[in-house]
CSV table of C-alpha atoms and ligand atoms in Angstrom, one decimal:
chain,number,residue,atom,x,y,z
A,1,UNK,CA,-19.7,0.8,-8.6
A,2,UNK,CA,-17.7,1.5,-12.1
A,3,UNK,CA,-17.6,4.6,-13.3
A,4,UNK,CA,-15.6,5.9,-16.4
A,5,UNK,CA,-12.4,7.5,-15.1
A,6,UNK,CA,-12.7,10.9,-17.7
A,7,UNK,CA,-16.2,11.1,-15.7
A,8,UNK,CA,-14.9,10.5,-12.7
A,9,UNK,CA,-11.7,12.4,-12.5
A,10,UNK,CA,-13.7,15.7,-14.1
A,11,UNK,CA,-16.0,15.2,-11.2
A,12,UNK,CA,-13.3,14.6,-8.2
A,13,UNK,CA,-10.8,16.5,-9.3
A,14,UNK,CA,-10.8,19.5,-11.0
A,15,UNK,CA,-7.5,20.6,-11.9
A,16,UNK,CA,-6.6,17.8,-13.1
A,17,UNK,CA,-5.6,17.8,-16.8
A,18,UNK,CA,-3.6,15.2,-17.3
A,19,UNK,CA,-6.2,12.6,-16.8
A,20,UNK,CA,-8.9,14.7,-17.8
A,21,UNK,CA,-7.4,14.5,-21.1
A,22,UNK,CA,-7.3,11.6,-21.8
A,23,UNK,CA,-9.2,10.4,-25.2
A,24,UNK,CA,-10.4,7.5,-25.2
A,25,UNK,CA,-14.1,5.7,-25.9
A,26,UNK,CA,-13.6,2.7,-24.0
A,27,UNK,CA,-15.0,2.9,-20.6
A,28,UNK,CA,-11.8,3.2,-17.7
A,29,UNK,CA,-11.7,2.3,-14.7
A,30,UNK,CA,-10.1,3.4,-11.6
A,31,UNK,CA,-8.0,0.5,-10.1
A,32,UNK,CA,-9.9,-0.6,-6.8
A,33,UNK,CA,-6.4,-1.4,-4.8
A,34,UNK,CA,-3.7,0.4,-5.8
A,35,UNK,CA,-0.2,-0.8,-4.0
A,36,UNK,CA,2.4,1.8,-3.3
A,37,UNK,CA,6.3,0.6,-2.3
A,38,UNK,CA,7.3,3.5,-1.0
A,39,UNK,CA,10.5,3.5,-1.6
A,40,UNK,CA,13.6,5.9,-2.5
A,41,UNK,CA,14.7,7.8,0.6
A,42,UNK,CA,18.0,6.8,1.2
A,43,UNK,CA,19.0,8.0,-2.1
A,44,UNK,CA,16.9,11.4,-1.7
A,45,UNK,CA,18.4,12.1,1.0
A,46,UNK,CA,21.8,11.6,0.1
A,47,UNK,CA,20.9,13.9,-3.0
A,48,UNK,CA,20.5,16.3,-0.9
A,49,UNK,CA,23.2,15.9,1.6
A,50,UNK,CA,21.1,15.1,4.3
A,51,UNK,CA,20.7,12.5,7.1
A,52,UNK,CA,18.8,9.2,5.6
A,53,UNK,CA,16.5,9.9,8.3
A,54,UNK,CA,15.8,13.4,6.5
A,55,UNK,CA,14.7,10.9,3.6
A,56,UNK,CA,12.4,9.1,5.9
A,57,UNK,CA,10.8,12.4,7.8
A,58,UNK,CA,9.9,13.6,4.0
A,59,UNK,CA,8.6,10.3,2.7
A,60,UNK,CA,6.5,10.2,5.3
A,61,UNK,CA,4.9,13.4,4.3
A,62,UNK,CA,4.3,12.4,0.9
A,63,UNK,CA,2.9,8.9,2.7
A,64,UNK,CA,0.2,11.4,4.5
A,65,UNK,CA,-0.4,13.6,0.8
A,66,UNK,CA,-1.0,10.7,-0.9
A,67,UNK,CA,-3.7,8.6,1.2
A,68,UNK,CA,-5.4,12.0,1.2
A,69,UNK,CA,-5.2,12.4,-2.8
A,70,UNK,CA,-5.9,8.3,-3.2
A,71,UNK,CA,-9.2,9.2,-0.9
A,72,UNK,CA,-10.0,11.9,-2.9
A,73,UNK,CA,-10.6,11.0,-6.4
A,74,UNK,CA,-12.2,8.0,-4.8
A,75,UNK,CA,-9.4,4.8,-4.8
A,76,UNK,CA,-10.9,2.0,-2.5
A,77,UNK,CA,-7.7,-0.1,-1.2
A,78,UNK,CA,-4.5,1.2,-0.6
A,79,UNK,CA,-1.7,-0.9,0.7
A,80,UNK,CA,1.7,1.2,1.2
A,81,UNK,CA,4.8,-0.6,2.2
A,82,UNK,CA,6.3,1.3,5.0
A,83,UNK,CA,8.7,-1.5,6.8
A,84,UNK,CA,10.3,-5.1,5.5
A,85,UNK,CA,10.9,-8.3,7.6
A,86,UNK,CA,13.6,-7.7,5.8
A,87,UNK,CA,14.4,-3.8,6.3
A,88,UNK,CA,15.6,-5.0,10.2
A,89,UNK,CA,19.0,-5.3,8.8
A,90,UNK,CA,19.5,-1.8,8.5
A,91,UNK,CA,21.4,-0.2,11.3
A,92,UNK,CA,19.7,0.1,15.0
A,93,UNK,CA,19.5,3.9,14.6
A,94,UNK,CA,17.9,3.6,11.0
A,95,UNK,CA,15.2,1.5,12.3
A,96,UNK,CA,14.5,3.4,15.8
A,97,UNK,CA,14.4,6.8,13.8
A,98,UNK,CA,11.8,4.5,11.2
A,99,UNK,CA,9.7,3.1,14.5
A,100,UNK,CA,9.9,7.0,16.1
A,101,UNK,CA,8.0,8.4,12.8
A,102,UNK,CA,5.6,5.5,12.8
A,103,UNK,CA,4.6,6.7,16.4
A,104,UNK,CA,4.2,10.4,15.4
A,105,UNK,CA,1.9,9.0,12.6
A,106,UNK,CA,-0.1,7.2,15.0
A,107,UNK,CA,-0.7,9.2,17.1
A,108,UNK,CA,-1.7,12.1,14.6
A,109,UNK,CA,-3.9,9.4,13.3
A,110,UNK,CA,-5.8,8.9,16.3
A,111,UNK,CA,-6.1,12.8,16.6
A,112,UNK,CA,-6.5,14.5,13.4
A,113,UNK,CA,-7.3,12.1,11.2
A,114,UNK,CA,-10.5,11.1,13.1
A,115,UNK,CA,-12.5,13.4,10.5
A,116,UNK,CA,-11.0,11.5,7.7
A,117,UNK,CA,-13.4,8.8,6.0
A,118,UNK,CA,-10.5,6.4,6.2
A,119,UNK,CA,-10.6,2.8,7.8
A,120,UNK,CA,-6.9,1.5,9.0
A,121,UNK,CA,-5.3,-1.9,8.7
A,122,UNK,CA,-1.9,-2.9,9.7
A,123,UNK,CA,-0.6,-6.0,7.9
A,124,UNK,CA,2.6,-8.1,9.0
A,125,UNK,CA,3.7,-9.4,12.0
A,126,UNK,CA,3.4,-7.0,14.5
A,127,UNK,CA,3.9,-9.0,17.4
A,128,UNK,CA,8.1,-8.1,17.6
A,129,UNK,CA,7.1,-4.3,17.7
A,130,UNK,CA,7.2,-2.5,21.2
A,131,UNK,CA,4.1,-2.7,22.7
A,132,UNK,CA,3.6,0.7,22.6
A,133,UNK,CA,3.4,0.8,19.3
A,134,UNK,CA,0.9,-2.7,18.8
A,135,UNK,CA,-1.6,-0.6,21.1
A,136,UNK,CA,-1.6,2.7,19.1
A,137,UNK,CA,-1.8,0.1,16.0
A,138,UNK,CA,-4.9,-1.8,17.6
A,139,UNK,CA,-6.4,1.6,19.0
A,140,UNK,CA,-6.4,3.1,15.3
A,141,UNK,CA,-7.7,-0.1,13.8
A,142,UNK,CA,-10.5,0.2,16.5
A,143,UNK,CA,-11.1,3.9,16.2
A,144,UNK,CA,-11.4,3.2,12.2
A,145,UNK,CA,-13.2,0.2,12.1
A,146,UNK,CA,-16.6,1.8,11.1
A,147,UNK,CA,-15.5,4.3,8.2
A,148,UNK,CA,-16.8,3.8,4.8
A,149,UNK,CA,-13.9,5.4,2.8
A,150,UNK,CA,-10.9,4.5,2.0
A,151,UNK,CA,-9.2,1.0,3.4
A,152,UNK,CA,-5.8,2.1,4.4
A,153,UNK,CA,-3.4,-1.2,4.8
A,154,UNK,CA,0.0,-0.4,6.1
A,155,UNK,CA,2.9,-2.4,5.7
A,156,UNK,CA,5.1,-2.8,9.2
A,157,UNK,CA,7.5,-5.4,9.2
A,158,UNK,CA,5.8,-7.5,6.5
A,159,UNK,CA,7.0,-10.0,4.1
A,160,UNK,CA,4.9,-11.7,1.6
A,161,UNK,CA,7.0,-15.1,2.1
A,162,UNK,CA,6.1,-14.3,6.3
A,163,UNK,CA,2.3,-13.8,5.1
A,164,UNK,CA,2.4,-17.0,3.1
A,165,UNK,CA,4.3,-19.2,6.1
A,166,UNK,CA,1.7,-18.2,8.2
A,167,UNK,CA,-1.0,-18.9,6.3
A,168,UNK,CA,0.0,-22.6,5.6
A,169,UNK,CA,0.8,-23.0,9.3
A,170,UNK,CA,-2.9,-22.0,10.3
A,171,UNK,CA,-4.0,-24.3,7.6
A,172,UNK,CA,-1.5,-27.2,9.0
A,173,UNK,CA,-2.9,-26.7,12.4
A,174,UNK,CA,-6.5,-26.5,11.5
A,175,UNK,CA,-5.5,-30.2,9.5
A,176,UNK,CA,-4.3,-30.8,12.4
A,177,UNK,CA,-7.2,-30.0,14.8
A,178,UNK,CA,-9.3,-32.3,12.4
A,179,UNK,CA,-11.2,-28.6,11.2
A,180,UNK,CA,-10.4,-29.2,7.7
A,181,UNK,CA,-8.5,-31.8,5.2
A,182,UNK,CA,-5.2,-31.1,3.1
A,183,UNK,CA,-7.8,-31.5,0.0
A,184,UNK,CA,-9.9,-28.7,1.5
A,185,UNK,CA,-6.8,-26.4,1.0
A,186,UNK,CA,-7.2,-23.9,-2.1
A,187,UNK,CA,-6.1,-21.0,-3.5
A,188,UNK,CA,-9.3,-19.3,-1.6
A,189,UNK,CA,-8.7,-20.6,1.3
A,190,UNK,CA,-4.8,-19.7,1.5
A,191,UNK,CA,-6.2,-15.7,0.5
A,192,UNK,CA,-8.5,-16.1,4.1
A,193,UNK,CA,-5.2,-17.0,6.0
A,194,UNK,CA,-3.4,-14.2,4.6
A,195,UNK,CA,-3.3,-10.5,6.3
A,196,UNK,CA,-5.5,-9.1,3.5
A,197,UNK,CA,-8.1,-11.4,3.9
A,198,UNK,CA,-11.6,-10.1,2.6
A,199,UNK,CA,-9.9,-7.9,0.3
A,200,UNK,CA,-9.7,-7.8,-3.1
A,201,UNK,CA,-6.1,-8.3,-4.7
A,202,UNK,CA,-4.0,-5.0,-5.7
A,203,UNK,CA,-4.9,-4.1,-9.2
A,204,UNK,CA,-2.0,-1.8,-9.6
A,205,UNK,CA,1.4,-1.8,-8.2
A,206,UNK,CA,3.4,1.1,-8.0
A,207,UNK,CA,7.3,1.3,-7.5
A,208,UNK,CA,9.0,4.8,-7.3
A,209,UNK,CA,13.1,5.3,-7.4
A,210,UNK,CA,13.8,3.1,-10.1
A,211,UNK,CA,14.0,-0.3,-8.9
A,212,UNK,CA,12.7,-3.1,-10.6
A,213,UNK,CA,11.7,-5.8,-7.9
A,214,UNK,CA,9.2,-6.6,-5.8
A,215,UNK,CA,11.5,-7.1,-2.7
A,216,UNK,CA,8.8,-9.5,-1.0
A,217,UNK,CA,5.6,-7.3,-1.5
A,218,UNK,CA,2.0,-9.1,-1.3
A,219,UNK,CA,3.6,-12.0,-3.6
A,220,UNK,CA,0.5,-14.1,-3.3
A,221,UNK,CA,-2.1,-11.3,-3.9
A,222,UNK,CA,-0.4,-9.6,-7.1
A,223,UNK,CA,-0.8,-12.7,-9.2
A,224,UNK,CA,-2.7,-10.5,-11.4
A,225,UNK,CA,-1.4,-7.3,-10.5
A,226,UNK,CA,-0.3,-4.5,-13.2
A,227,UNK,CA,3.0,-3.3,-12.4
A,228,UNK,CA,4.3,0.4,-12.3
A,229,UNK,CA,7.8,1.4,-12.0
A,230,UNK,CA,9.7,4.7,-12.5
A,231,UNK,CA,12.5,7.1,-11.6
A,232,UNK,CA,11.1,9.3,-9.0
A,233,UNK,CA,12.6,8.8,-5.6
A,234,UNK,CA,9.7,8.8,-2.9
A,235,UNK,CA,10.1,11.9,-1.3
A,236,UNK,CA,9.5,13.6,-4.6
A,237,UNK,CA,6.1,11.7,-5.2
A,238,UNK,CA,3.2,13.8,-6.4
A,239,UNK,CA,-0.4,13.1,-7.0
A,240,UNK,CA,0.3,14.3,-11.0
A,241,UNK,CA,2.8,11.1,-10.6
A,242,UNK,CA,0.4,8.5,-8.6
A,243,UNK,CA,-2.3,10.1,-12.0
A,244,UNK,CA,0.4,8.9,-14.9
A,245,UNK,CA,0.7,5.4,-12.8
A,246,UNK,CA,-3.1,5.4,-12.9
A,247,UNK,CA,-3.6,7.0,-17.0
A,248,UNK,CA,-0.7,3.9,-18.1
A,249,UNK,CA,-3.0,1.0,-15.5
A,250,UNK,CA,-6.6,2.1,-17.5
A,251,UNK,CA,-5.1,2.2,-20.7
A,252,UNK,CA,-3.5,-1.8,-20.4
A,253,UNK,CA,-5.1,-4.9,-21.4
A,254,UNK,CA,-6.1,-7.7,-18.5
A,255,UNK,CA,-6.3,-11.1,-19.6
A,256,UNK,CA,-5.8,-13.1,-17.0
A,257,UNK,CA,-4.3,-15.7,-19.3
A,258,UNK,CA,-7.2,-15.4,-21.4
A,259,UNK,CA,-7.1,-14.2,-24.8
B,301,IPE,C1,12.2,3.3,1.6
B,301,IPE,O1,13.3,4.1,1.3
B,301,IPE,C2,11.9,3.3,3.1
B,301,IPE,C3,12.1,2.0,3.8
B,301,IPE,C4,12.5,0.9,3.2
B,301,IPE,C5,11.8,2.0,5.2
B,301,IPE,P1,14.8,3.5,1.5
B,301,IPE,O2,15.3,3.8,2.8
B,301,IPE,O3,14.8,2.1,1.0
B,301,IPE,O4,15.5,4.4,0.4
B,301,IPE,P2,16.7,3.9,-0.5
B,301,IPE,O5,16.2,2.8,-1.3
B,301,IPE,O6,17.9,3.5,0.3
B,301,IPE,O7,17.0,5.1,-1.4
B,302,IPE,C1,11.2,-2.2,0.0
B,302,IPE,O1,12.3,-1.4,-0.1
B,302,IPE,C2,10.6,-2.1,1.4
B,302,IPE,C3,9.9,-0.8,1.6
B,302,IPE,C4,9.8,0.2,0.8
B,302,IPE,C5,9.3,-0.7,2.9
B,302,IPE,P1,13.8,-1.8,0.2
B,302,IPE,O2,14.6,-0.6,0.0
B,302,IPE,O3,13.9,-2.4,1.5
B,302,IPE,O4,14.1,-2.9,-0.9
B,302,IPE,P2,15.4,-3.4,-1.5
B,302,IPE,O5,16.3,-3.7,-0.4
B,302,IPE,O6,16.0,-2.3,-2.4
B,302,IPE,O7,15.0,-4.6,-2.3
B,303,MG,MG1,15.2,1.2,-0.8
């Protein structure tokens, strides 16, 4: 359902003004999936002269504020990248501090979270994680499965160019099995092999702390995504900051190459 985003914002949230604002006649719409990479803590941290794990404790707080404000004013997908295939170069205590905060949030998720209206997804290859931590993954997807609100996809050790290997490898064996032919291969069928099948590409992309890169985030699914990047290291995220992102997405053009 599309709904005007001055009507809808006034309605959901309040206090709002910034969106609330906004004057325009043309009808705006929220973005259905909004990407978030979450990213900045490192350099908070050090801002601060703290631990990088300090960074990480606090990101992960804005990680929880922020599904919680994308759930209220009524976003349908978010996909937040929380771990690289790529971030395993970092050193050993980096990642196990990383890993140990991704356990805390599990498990609060299948506790307190129940009540939330929020369906979680994990997308990458978890099969290298501990397999304590693929069971609390499975058990939340389980527990979720049924809710109607927000889709919740969260990035643990994902790549885009891993998503994209497997894909064609599922494809080559399916050729393979004599399932399919390499003509039957398209661009829809590559989207079923890939971890966010069924869902509909990220409209907007959002990239806090001032980097200007993608760093191997849903390559294939943001064909067509709108790009947001700015200054604010993660850990300092607000909801007025995930509003601008959203004000600057409804007031762009789409044309999808056409005209
Ligand atoms: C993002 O923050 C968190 C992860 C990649 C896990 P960083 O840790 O990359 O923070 P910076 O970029 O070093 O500041
Ligand atoms: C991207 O951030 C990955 C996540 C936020 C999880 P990085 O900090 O790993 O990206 P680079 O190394 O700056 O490209
Ligand atoms: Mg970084």
């Amino acid at each position: 359902m599309f709904l005007p985003i001055k009507f809808f914002l006034r309605k959901k949230t309040k206090d709002n003004d910034i969106l609330t604002d906004m004057n325009h006649n043309r009808e705006h719409i929220l973005p259905k999936h909004i990407g978030i990479i979450m990213d900045g803590n490192g350099r908070w941290a050090k801002k601060h002269g703290k631990m990088r794990s300090a960074g990480h404790v606090e990101g992960a707080q804005r990680f929880r504020e922020i599904v919680k404000y994308c759930e209220k004013i009524g976003i349908k997908y978010l996909t937040v990248y929380a771990f690289s295939t790529e971030n395993w170069r970092r050193p050993q205590e980096e990642v196990n501090g990383i890993m140990k905060l991704f356990k805390e949030y599990l498990i609060e998720a299948l506790t307190d979270f129940q009540k939330e209206n929020i369906k979680t997804c994990f997308i990458g290859d978890r099969s290298v994680l501990s397999k304590e931590l693929i069971d609390l993954m499975n058990q939340c997807e389980e527990d979720t499965k049924n809710k109607t609100g927000l889709v919740l996809n969260i990035a643990i050790n994902y790549g885009g160019r891993n998503e994209i290997v497997k894909a064609v490898k599922e494809l080559a064996k399916e050729c393979l099995d004599g399932k399919i032919l390499p003509d039957d291969i398209t661009e829809q069928s590559i989207s079923q092999h890939l971890y966010t099948v069924n869902q509909p590409d990220p409209d907007l992309i959002i990239r806090p702390s001032g980097e200007y890169r993608t760093s191997n985030f849903l390559l294939w699914q943001s064909a067509y995504s709108e790009y947001y990047f700015d200054n604010i290291l993660w850990p300092d995220y607000t909801g007025k900051d995930l509003e601008r992102a959203i004000e600057a997405y409804c007031k762009r053009n789409r044309r999808y190459g056409g005209i």
